[in-house]
JSON list of C-alpha atoms in Angstrom, two decimals:
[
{"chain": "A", "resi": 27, "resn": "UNK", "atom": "CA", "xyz": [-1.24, -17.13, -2.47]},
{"chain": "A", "resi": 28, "resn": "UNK", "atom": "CA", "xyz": [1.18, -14.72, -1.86]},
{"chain": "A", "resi": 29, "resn": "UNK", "atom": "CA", "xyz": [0.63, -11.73, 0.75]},
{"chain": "A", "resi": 30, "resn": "UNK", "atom": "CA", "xyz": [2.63, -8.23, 1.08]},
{"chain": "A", "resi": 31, "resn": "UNK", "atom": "CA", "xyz": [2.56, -6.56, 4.20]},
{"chain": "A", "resi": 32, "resn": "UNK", "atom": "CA", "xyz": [3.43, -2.38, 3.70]},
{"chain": "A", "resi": 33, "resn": "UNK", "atom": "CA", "xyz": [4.46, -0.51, 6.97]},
{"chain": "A", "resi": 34, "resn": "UNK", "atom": "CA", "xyz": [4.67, 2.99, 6.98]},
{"chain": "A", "resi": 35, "resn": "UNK", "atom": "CA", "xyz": [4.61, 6.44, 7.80]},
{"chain": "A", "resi": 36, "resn": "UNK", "atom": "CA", "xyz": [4.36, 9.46, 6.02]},
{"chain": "A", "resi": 37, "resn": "UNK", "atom": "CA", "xyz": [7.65, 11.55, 4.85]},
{"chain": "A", "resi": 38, "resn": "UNK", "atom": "CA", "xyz": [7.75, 15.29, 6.64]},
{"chain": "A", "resi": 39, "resn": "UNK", "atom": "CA", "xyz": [5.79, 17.73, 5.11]},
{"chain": "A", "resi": 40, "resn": "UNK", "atom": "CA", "xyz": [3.17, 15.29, 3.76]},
{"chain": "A", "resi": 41, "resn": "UNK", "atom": "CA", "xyz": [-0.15, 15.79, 5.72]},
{"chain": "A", "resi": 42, "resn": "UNK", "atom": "CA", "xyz": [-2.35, 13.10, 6.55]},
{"chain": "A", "resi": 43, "resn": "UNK", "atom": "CA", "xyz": [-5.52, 14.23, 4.76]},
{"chain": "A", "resi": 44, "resn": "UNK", "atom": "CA", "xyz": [-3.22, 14.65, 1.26]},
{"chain": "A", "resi": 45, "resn": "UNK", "atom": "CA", "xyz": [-1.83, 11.17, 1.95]},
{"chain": "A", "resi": 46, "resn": "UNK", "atom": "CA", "xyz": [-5.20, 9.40, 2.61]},
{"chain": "A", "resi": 47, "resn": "UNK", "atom": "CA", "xyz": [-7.21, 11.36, 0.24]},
{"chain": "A", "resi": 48, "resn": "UNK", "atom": "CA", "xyz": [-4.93, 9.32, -2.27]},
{"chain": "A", "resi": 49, "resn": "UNK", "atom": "CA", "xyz": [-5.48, 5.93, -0.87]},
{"chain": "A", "resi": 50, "resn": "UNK", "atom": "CA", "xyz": [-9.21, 6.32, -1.11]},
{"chain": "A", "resi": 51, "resn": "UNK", "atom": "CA", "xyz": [-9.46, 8.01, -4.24]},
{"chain": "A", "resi": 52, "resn": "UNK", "atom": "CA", "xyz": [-6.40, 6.70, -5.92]},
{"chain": "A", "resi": 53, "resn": "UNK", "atom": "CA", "xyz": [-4.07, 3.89, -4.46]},
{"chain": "A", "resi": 54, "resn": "UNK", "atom": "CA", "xyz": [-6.59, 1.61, -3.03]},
{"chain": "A", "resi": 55, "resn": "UNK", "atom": "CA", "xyz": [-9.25, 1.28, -6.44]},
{"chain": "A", "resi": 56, "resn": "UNK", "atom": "CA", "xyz": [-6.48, 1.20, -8.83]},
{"chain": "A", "resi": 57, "resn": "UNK", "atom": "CA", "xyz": [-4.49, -1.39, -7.07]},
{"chain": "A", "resi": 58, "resn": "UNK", "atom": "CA", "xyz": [-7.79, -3.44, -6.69]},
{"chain": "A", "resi": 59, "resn": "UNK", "atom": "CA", "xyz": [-8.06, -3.09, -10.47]},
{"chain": "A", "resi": 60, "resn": "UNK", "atom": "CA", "xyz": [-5.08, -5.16, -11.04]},
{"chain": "A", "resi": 61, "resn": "UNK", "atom": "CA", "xyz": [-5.47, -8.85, -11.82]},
{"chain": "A", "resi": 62, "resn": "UNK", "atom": "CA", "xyz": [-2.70, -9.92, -10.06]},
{"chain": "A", "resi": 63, "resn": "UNK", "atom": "CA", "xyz": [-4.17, -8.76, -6.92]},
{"chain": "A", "resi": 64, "resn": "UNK", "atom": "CA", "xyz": [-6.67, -10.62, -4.90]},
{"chain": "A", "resi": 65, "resn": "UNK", "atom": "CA", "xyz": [-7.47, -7.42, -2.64]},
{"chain": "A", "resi": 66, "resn": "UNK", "atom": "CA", "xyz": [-5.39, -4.70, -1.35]},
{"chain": "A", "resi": 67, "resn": "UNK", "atom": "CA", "xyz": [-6.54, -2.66, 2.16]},
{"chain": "A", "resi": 68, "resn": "UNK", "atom": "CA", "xyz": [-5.46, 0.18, 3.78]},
{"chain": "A", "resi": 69, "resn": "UNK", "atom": "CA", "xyz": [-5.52, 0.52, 7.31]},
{"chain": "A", "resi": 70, "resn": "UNK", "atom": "CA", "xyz": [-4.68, 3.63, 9.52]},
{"chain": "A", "resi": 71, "resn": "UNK", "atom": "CA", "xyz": [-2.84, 2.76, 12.68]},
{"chain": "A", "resi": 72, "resn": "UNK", "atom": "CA", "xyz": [-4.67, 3.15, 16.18]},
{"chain": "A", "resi": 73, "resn": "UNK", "atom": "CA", "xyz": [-1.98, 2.16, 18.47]},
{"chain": "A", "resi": 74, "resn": "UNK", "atom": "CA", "xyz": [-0.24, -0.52, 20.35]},
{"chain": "A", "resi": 75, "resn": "UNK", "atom": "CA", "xyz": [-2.43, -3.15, 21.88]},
{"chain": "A", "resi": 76, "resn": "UNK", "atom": "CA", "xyz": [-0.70, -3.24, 25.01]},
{"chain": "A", "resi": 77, "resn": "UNK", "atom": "CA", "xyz": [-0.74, 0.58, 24.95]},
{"chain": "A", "resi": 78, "resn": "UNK", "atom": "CA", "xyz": [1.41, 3.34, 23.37]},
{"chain": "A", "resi": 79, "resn": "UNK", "atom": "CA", "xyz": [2.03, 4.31, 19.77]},
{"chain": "A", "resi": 80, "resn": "UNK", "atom": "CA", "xyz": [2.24, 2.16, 17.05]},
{"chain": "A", "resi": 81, "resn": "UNK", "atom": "CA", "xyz": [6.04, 2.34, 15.51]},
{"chain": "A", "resi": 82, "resn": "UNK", "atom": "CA", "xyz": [3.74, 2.85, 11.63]},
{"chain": "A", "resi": 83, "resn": "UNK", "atom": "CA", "xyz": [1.22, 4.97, 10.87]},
{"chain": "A", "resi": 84, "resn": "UNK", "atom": "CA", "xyz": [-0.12, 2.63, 8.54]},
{"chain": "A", "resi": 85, "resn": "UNK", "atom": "CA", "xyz": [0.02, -0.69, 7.36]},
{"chain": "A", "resi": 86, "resn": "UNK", "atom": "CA", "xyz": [-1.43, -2.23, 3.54]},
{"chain": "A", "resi": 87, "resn": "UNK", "atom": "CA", "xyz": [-2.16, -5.62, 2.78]},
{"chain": "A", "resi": 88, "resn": "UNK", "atom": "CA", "xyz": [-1.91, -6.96, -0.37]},
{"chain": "A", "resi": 89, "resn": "UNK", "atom": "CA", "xyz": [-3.29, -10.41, -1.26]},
{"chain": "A", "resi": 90, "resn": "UNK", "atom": "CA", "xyz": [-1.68, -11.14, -4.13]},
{"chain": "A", "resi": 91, "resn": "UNK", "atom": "CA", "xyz": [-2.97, -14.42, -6.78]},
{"chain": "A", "resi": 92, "resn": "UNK", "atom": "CA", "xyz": [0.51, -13.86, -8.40]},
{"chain": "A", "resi": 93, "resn": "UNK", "atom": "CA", "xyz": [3.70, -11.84, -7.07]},
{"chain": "A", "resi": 94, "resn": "UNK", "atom": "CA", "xyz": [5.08, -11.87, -10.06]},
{"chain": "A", "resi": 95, "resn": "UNK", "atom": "CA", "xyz": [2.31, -10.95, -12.41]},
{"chain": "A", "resi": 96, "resn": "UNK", "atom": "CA", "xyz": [1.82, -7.72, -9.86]},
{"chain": "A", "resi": 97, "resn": "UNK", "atom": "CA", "xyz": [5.57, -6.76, -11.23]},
{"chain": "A", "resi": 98, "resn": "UNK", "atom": "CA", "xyz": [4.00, -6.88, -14.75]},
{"chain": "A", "resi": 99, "resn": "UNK", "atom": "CA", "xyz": [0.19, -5.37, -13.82]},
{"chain": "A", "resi": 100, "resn": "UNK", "atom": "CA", "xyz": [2.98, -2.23, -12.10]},
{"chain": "A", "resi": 101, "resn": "UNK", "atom": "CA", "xyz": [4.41, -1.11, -15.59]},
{"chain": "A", "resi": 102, "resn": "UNK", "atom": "CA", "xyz": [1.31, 0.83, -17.47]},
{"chain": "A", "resi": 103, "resn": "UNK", "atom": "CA", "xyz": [1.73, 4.37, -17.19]},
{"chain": "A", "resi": 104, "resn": "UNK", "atom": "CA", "xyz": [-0.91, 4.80, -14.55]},
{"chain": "A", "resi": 105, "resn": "UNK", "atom": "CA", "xyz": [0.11, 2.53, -12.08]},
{"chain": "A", "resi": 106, "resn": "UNK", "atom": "CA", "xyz": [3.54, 4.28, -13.12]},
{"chain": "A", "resi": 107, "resn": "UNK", "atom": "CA", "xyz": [1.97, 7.44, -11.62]},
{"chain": "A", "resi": 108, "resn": "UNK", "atom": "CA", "xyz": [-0.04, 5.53, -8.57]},
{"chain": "A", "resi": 109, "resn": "UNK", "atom": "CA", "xyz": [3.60, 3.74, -7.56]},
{"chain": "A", "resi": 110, "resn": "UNK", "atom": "CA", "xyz": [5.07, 7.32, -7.91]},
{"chain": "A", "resi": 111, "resn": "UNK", "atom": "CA", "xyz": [2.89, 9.54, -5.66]},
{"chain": "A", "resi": 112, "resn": "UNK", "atom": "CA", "xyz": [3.46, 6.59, -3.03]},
{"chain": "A", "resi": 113, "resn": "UNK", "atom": "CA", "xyz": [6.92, 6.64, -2.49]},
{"chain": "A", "resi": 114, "resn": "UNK", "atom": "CA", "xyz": [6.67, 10.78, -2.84]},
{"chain": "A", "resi": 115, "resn": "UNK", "atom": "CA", "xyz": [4.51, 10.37, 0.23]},
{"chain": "A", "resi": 116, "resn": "UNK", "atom": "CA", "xyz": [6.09, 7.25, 2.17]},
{"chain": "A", "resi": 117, "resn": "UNK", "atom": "CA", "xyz": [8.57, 7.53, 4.25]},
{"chain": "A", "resi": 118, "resn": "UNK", "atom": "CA", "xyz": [11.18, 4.25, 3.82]},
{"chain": "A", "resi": 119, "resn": "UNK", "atom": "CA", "xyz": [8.13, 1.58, 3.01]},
{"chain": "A", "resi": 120, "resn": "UNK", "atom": "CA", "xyz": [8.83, -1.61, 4.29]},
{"chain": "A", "resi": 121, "resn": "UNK", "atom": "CA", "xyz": [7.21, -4.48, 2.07]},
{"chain": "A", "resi": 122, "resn": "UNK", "atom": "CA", "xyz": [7.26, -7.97, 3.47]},
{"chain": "A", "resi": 123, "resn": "UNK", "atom": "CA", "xyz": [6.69, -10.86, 1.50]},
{"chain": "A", "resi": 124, "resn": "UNK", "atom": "CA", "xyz": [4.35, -13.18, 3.34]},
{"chain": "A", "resi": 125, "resn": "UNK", "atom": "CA", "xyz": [3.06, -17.03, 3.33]},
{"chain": "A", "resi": 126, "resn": "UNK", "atom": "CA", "xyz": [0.38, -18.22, 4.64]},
{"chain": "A", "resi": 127, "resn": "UNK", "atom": "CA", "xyz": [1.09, -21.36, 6.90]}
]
């Protein structure tokens, strides 16, 4: 299994409740729609543990059953529009490619 890990934070001018407004109503069921995708979460970040403020805002797991298959599951015209209103709100996403040990 392959996992993404999606740090975050919103571009200027996008306000929080517009951004995760989306991700509940939008982002988060259609992405869990997707057959290539195991389960995909959302998670709004609290701060540091040690103390201080988190470098992200937020941070989105994907567990994926097939990378690959996710590239394909991305091309219909909705997740067209989901992908779209994503990078119209994030600010330089940073996707990492994980493996579990």
């Amino acid at each position: 299994m392959t996992t993404v890990v999606v740090l975050f934070n919103l571009k200027p001018g996008v306000s929080i409740d517009e951004y995760e407004k989306f991700a509940r109503e939008m982002d988060i069921p259609e992405v869990n729609r997707l057959g290539s995708v195991q389960s995909f979460e959302v998670f709004k970040a609290q701060g540091l543990l040690g103390g201080g403020p988190s470098p992200y805002a937020y941070v989105e797991i994907l567990r994926l059953h097939s990378l690959e298959q996710l590239g394909k599951d991305t091309q219909t015209p909705l997740m067209q529009q989901v992908v779209s209103t994503f990078r119209g709100m994030a600010d330089n996403p940073q996707f990492i490619v994980c493996s579990e040990l």
